[in-house]
XYZ file of C-alpha atoms in Angstrom:
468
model
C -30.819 -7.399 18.839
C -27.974 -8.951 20.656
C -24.972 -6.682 19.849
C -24.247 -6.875 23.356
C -24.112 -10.321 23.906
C -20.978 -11.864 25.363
C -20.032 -13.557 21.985
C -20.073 -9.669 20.707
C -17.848 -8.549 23.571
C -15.715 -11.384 23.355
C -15.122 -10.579 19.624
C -14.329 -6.905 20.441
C -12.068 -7.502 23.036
C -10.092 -10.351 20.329
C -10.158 -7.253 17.674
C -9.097 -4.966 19.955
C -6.657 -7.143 21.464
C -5.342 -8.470 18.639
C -4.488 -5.001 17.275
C -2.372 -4.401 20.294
C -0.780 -7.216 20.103
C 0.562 -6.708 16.372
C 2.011 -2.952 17.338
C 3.918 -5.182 20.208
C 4.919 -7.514 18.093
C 6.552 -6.251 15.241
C 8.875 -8.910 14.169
C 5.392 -10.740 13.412
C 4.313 -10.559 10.315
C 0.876 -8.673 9.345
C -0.893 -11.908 8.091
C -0.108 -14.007 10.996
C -1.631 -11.309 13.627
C -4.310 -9.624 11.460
C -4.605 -6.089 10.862
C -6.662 -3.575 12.937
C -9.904 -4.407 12.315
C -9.373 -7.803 11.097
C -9.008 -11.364 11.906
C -5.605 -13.441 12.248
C -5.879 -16.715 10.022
C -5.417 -18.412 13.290
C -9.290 -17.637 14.171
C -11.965 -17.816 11.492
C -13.444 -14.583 10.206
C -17.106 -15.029 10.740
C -19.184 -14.827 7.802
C -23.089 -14.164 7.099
C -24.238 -15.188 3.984
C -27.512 -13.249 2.061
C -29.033 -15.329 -0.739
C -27.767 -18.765 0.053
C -29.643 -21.206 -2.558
C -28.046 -21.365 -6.425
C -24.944 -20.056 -6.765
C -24.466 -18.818 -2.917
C -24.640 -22.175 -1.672
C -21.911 -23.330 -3.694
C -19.612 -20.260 -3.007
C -20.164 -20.464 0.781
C -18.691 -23.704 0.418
C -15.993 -22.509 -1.104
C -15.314 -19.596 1.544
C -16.190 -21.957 4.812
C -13.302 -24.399 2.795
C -10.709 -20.943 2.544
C -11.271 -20.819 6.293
C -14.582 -18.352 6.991
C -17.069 -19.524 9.512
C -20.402 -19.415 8.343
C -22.360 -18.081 10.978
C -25.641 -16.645 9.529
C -28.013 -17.143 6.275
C -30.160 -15.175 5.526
C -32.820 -15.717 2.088
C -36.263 -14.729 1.352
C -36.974 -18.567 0.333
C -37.069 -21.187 2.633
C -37.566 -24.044 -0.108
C -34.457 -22.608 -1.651
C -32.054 -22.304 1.220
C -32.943 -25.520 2.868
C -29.660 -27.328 0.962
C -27.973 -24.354 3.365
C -29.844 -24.583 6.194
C -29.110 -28.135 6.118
C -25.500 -28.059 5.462
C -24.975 -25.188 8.196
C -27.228 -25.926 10.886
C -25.705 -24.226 13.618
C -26.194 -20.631 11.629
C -28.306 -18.286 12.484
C -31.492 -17.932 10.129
C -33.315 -14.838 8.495
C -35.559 -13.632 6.150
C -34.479 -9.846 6.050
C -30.910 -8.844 5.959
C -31.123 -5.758 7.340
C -32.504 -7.661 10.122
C -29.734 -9.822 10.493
C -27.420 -7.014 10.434
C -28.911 -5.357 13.358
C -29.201 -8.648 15.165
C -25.470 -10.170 14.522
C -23.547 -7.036 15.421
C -19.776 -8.084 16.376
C -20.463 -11.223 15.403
C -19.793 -11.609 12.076
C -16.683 -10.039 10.442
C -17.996 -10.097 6.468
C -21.183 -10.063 4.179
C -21.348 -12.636 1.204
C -24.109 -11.366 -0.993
C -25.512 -14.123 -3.956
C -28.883 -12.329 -4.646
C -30.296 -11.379 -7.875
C -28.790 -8.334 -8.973
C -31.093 -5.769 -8.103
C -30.483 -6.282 -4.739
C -26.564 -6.397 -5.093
C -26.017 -2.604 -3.921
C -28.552 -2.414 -0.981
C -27.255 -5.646 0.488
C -22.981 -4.560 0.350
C -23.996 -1.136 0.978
C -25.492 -1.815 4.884
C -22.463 -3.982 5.353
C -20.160 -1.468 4.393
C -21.828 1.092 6.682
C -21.530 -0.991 9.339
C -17.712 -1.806 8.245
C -18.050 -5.503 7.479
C -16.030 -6.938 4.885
C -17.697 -7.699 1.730
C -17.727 -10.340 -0.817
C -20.543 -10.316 -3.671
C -21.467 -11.932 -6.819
C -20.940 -10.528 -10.066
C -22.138 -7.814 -11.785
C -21.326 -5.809 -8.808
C -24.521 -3.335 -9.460
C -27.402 -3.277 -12.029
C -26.081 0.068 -12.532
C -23.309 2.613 -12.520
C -24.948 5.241 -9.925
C -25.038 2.022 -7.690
C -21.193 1.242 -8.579
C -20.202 4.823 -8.182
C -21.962 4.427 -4.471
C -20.504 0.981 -3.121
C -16.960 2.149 -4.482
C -16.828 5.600 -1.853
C -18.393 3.595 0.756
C -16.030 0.542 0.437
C -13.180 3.588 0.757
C -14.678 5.124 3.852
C -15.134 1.471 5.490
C -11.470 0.350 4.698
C -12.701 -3.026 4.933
C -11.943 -5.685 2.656
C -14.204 -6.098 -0.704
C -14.318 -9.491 -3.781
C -16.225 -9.520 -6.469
C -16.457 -12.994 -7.786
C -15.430 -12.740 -11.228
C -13.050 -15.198 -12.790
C -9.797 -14.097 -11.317
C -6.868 -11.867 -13.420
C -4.498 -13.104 -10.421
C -3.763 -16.735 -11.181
C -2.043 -18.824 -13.398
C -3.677 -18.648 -16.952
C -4.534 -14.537 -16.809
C -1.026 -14.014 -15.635
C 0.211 -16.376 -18.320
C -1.645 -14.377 -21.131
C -0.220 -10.924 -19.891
C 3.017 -11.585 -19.616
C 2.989 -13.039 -23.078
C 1.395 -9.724 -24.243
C 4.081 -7.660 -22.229
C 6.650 -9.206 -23.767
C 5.282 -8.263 -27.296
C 4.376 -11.644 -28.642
C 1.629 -10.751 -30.241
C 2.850 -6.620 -31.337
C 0.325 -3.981 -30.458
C -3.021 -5.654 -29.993
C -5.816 -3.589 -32.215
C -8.773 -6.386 -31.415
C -10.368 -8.381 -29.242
C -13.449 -10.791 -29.347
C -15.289 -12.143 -26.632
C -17.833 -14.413 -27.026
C -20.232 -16.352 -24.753
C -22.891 -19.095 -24.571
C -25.418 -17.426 -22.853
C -28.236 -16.750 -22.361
C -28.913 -20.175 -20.931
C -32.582 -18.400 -19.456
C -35.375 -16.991 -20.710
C -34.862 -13.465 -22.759
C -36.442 -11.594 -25.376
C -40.025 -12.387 -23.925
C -43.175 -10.305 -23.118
C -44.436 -10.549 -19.111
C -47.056 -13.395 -18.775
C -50.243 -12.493 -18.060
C -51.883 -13.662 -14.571
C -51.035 -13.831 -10.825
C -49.764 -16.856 -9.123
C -50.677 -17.362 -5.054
C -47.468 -16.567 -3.343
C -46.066 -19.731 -1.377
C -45.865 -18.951 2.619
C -41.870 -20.204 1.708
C -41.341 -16.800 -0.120
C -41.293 -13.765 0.413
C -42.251 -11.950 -2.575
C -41.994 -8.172 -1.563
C -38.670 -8.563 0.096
C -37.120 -10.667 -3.220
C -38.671 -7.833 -5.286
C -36.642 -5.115 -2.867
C -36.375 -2.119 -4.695
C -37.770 -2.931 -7.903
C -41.312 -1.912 -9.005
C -44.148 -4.285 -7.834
C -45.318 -6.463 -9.974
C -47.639 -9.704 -9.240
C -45.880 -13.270 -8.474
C -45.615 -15.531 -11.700
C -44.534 -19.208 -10.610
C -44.708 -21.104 -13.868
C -44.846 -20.187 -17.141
C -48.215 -21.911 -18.651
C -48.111 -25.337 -20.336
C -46.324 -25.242 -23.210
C -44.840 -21.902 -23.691
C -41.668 -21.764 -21.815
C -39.038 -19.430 -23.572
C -36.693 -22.416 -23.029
C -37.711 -23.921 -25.624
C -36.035 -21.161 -27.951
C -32.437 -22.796 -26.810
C -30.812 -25.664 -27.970
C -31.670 -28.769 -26.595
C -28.168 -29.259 -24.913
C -29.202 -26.761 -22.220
C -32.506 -28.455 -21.598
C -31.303 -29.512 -17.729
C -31.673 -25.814 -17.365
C -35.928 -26.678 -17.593
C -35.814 -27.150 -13.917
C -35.517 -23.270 -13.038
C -38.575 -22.839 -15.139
C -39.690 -20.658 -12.665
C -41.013 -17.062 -14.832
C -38.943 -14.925 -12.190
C -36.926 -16.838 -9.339
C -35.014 -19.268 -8.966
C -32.558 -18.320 -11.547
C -34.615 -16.752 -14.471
C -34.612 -12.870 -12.732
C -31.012 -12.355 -15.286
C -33.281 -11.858 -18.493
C -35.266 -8.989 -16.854
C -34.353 -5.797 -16.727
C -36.289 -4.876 -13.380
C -33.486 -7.561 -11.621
C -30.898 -8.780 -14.110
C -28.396 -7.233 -16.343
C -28.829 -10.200 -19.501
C -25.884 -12.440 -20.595
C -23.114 -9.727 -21.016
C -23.867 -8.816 -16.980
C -24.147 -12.406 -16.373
C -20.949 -13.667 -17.789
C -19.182 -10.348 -19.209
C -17.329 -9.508 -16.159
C -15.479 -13.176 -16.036
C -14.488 -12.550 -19.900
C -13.587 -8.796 -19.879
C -11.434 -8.974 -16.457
C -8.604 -10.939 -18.119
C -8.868 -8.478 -20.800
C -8.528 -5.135 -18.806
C -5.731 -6.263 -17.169
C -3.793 -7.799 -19.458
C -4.124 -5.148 -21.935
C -4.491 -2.340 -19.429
C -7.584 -0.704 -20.675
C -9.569 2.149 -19.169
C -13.376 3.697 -19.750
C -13.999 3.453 -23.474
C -14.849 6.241 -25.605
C -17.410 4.857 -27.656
C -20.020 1.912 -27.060
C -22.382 0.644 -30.108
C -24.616 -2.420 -30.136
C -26.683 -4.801 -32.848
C -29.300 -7.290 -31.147
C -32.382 -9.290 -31.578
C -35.486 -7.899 -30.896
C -35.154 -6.332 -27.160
C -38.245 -5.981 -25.350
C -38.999 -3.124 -22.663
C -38.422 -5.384 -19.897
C -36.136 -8.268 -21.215
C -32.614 -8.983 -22.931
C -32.765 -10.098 -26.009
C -31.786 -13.627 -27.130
C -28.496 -12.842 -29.083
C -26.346 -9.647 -28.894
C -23.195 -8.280 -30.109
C -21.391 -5.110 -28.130
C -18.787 -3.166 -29.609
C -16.579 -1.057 -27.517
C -13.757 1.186 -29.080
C -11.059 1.944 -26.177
C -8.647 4.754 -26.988
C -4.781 4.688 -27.139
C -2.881 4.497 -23.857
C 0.315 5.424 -23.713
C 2.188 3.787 -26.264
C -0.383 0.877 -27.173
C -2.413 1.610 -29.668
C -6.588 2.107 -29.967
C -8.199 -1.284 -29.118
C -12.047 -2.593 -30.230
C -13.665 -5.599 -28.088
C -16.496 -7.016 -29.439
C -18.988 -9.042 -27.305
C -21.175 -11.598 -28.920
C -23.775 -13.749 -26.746
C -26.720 -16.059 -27.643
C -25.071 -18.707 -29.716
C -23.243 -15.801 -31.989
C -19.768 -15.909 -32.333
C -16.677 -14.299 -34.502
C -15.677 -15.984 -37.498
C -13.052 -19.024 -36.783
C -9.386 -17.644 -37.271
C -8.082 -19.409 -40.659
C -5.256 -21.048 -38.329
C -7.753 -22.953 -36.146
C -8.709 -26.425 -37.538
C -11.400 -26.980 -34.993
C -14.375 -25.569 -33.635
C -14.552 -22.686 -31.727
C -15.047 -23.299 -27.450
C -18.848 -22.099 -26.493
C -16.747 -19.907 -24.543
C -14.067 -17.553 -25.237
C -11.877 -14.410 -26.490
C -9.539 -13.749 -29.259
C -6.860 -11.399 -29.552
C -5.761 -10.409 -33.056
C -1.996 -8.359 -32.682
C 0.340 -7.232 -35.598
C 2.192 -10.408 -34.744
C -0.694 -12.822 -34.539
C -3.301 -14.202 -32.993
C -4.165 -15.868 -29.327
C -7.179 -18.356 -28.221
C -8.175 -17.415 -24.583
C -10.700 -20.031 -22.871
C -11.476 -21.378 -19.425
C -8.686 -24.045 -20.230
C -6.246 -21.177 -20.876
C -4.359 -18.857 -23.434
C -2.726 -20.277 -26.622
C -1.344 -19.432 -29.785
C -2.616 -19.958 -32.551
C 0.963 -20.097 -34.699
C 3.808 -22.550 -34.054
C 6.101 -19.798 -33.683
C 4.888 -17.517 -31.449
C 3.564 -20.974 -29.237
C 7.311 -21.864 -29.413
C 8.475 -18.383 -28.952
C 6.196 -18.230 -25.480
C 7.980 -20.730 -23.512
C 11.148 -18.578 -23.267
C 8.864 -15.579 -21.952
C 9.664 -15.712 -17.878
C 6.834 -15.553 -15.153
C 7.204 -12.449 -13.976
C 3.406 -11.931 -12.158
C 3.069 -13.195 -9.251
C -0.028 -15.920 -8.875
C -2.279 -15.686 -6.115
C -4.837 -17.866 -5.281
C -7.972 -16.733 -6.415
C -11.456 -15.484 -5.903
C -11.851 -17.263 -2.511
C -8.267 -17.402 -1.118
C -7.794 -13.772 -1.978
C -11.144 -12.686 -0.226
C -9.807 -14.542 3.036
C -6.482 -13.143 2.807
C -7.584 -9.282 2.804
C -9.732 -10.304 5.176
C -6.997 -11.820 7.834
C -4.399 -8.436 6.993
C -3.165 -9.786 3.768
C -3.242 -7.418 0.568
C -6.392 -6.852 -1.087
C -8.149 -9.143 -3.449
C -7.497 -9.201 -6.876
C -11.222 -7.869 -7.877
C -11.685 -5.764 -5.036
C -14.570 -2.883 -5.555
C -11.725 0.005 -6.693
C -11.132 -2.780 -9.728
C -14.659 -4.244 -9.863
C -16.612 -1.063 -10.461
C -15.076 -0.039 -13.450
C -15.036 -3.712 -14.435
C -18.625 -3.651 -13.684
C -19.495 -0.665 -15.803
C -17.959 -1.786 -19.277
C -20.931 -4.431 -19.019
C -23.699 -1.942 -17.771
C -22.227 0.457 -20.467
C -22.817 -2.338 -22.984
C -26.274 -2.810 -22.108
C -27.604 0.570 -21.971
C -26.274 0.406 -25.646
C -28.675 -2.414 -26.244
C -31.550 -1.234 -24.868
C -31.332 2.274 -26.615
C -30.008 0.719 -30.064
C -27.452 3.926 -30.591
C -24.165 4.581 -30.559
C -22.970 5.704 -26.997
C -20.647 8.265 -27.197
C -19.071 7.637 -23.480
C -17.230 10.815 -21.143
C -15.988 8.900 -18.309
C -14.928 11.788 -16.636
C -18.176 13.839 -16.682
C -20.088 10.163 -16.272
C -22.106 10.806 -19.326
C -22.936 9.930 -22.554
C -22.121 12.699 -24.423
C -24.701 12.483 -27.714
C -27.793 10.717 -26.670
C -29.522 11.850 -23.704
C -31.974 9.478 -22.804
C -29.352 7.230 -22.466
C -27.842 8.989 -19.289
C -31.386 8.116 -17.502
C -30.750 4.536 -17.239
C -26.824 5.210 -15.719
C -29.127 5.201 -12.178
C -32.727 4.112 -11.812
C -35.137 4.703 -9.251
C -36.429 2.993 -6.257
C -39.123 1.436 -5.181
C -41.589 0.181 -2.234
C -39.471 2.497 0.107
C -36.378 1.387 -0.638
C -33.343 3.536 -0.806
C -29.221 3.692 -0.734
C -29.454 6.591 1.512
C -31.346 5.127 4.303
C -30.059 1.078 4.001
């Protein structure tokens, strides 16, 4: 450990300095001298990054580009990092983060955590605890005892916390709710959601067999607190569940790896399935805009679902109840190439990707390019409605801001648990096949008990949220 090196000291005495400094200096404002506790914009936050191949690579690039040093990676594969390592080579290396936490002390300022998502809550839970700022992929947790967890710790840290869902601060979410706000579409009864993925294996059975375990991974410390199970590298010749996708996604046949890189999101033991893979991009536009809370009743229809794996195609209901003056809402999910029928007014296909909202009024078309009507007069109507959000700048600028003594980020944990859960609460309705009556309140379903055993799982190989 070298938590009392002179870098550590030096960072202390900044902190500590800096602090001073802003009570001195009050006509300064907050984000040019950093809060207590956190950086000024003028010197780069110091960042450690835990699973840094995939999708971690390319978000550390996008936080080092917001301003964050990267000072540390950390992954349990050394093949996998290397793009990383390479790109960074000045950071310190590990294998274990808890490891790297004791080692890196005052040196780094905030956790970015792109693991599988079994490891999600162990990983921002020690960096919490030892008051780092957090940033993680989404879901948040694999489940909501996890969520429940990170959310009091993030409170008792007061540092600042991202989840990396698609943002409901910037320019097209904002657009969309202040169209609804101003009653465009009336009261809004229904919403569908719809996605193109799974773009992995699911709906499988475990292969049979034991692979050797390269000397590149570590295979206990990716499994973390899942139950053991042997190492699977490829699935044997000819049987990859790939092949059950269309043939547009076939570029995908390079993670054809049974477990990791990339395929852990079909299996229960690590991933939460499409809806926890893409659900929490699609529903956080939707919460916000329409101001929902916990719903009240959750009720799935799916292929065949295995014991350990998603299935290949889903659709989720949930039924939200009345708030205030709007009026009862039901979202439907749909995943695996399934999507809602095409709205009469729409003369072209439907995007792979998407959400529609059905009002008194109307209807809208939400997609990655943005929201749009799907009448001539309400699209005419909407350019008189005025901007009345203000925009921020997103998942990465947001997460640097809080960080530096801005205001927090946009899906900080007090707005990404609950986001979190509507997708975990869809699931569990999957894999039980009933429908979930849900009492947020008591954090229980209400009429099917066996359901409430999968709201928090156990641990394994001596793993635990109490000791991390």
């Amino acid at each position: 450990m070298k938590t009392g090196s002179a870098s550590a000291l030096s960072r202390r005495l900044f902190l500590t300095t800096s602090t001073t400094a802003a009570t001195a200096l009050t006509l300064a404002p907050a984000a040019v001298l950093g809060r207590a506790g956190q950086k000024a914009p003028s010197q780069k936050p110091a960042l450690a990054g835990v699973g840094v191949g995939g999708v971690g690579f390319g978000q550390l690039a996008e936080l080092e580009q917001e301003g964050f040093e990267i000072a540390a990676l950390c992954d349990v594969d050394d093949v996998y990092a290397k793009k990383a390592f390479d790109k960074w080579p000045r950071a310190r290396r590990y294998r274990d983060f808890r490891e790297m936490l004791a080692a890196e002390g005052d040196r780094i300022d905030a956790v970015y955590c792109g693991t599988p998502d079994h490891t999600h809550a162990l990983i921002a839970l020690a960096a919490l605890r030892r008051k780092k700022h957090v940033c993680c992929v989404k879901p948040l947790t694999r489940t909501l005892h996890e969520g429940r967890v990170l959310l009091a710790a993030a409170k008792q840290a007061g540092v600042a916390t991202q989840m990396t869902a698609a943002p409901h601060t910037t320019e097209e979410p904002r657009r969309l709710h202040e169209w609804l706000d101003a009653g465009l579409l009336g009261a809004v009864r229904e919403v569908h959601i719809w996605s193109n993925r799974p773009v992995w294996p699911q709906g499988m059975l475990r292969p049979a067999g034991e692979d050797p375990v390269p000397a590149t991974l570590d295979w206990k410390l990716w499994l973390g607190p899942a139950p053991a199970r042997p190492f699977k590298d490829k699935w044997p010749a000819g049987s990859y569940p790939l092949a059950q996708l269309k043939a547009s996604l076939d570029w995908v046949a390079q993670y054809n790896g049974v477990y990791h890189p990339f395929n852990f999101r079909g299996w229960w033991d690590f991933g939460t399935g499409a809806l926890g893979d893409m659900g929490c991009h699609h529903f956080n536009a939707v919460m916000k805009a329409l101001q929902l809370g916990p719903p009240a009743r959750i009720e799935a229809t799916a292929t065949k679902v295995t014991a350990e794996t998603a299935p290949l195609a889903a659709i989720v209901t949930y039924d939200f109840p009345g708030r205030g003056s709007r009026p009862p809402v039901r979202v439907v999910w749909y995943d695996g190439g399934l999507q809602p029928p095409r709205p009469v007014e729409l003369d072209e296909p439907l995007p792979e990707e998407g959400a529609i909202y059905i009002g008194d009024e109307g209807r809208l078309l939400y997609s990655w390019k943005g929201p749009r009507f799907l009448s001539a007069k309400l699209a005419a109507r909407a350019k008189d409605v005025p901007k009345t959000l203000r925009r921020r700048p997103g998942t990465w600028g947001e997460f640097f801001q809080a960080c530096t003594g801005g205001e927090p980020a946009g899906c900080a944990f007090d707005w990404a648990v609950p986001l979190t859960e509507l997708v975990l609460l869809g699931n569990i309705a999957i894999r039980t096949g009933k429908r979930l009556d849900w009492d947020a309140a008591a954090e229980k379903f209400t009429n099917h008990e066996p359901a409430n055993a999968l709201l928090a799982e156990p641990y394994h190989n001596g793993w635990s949220l109490e000791t991390v």
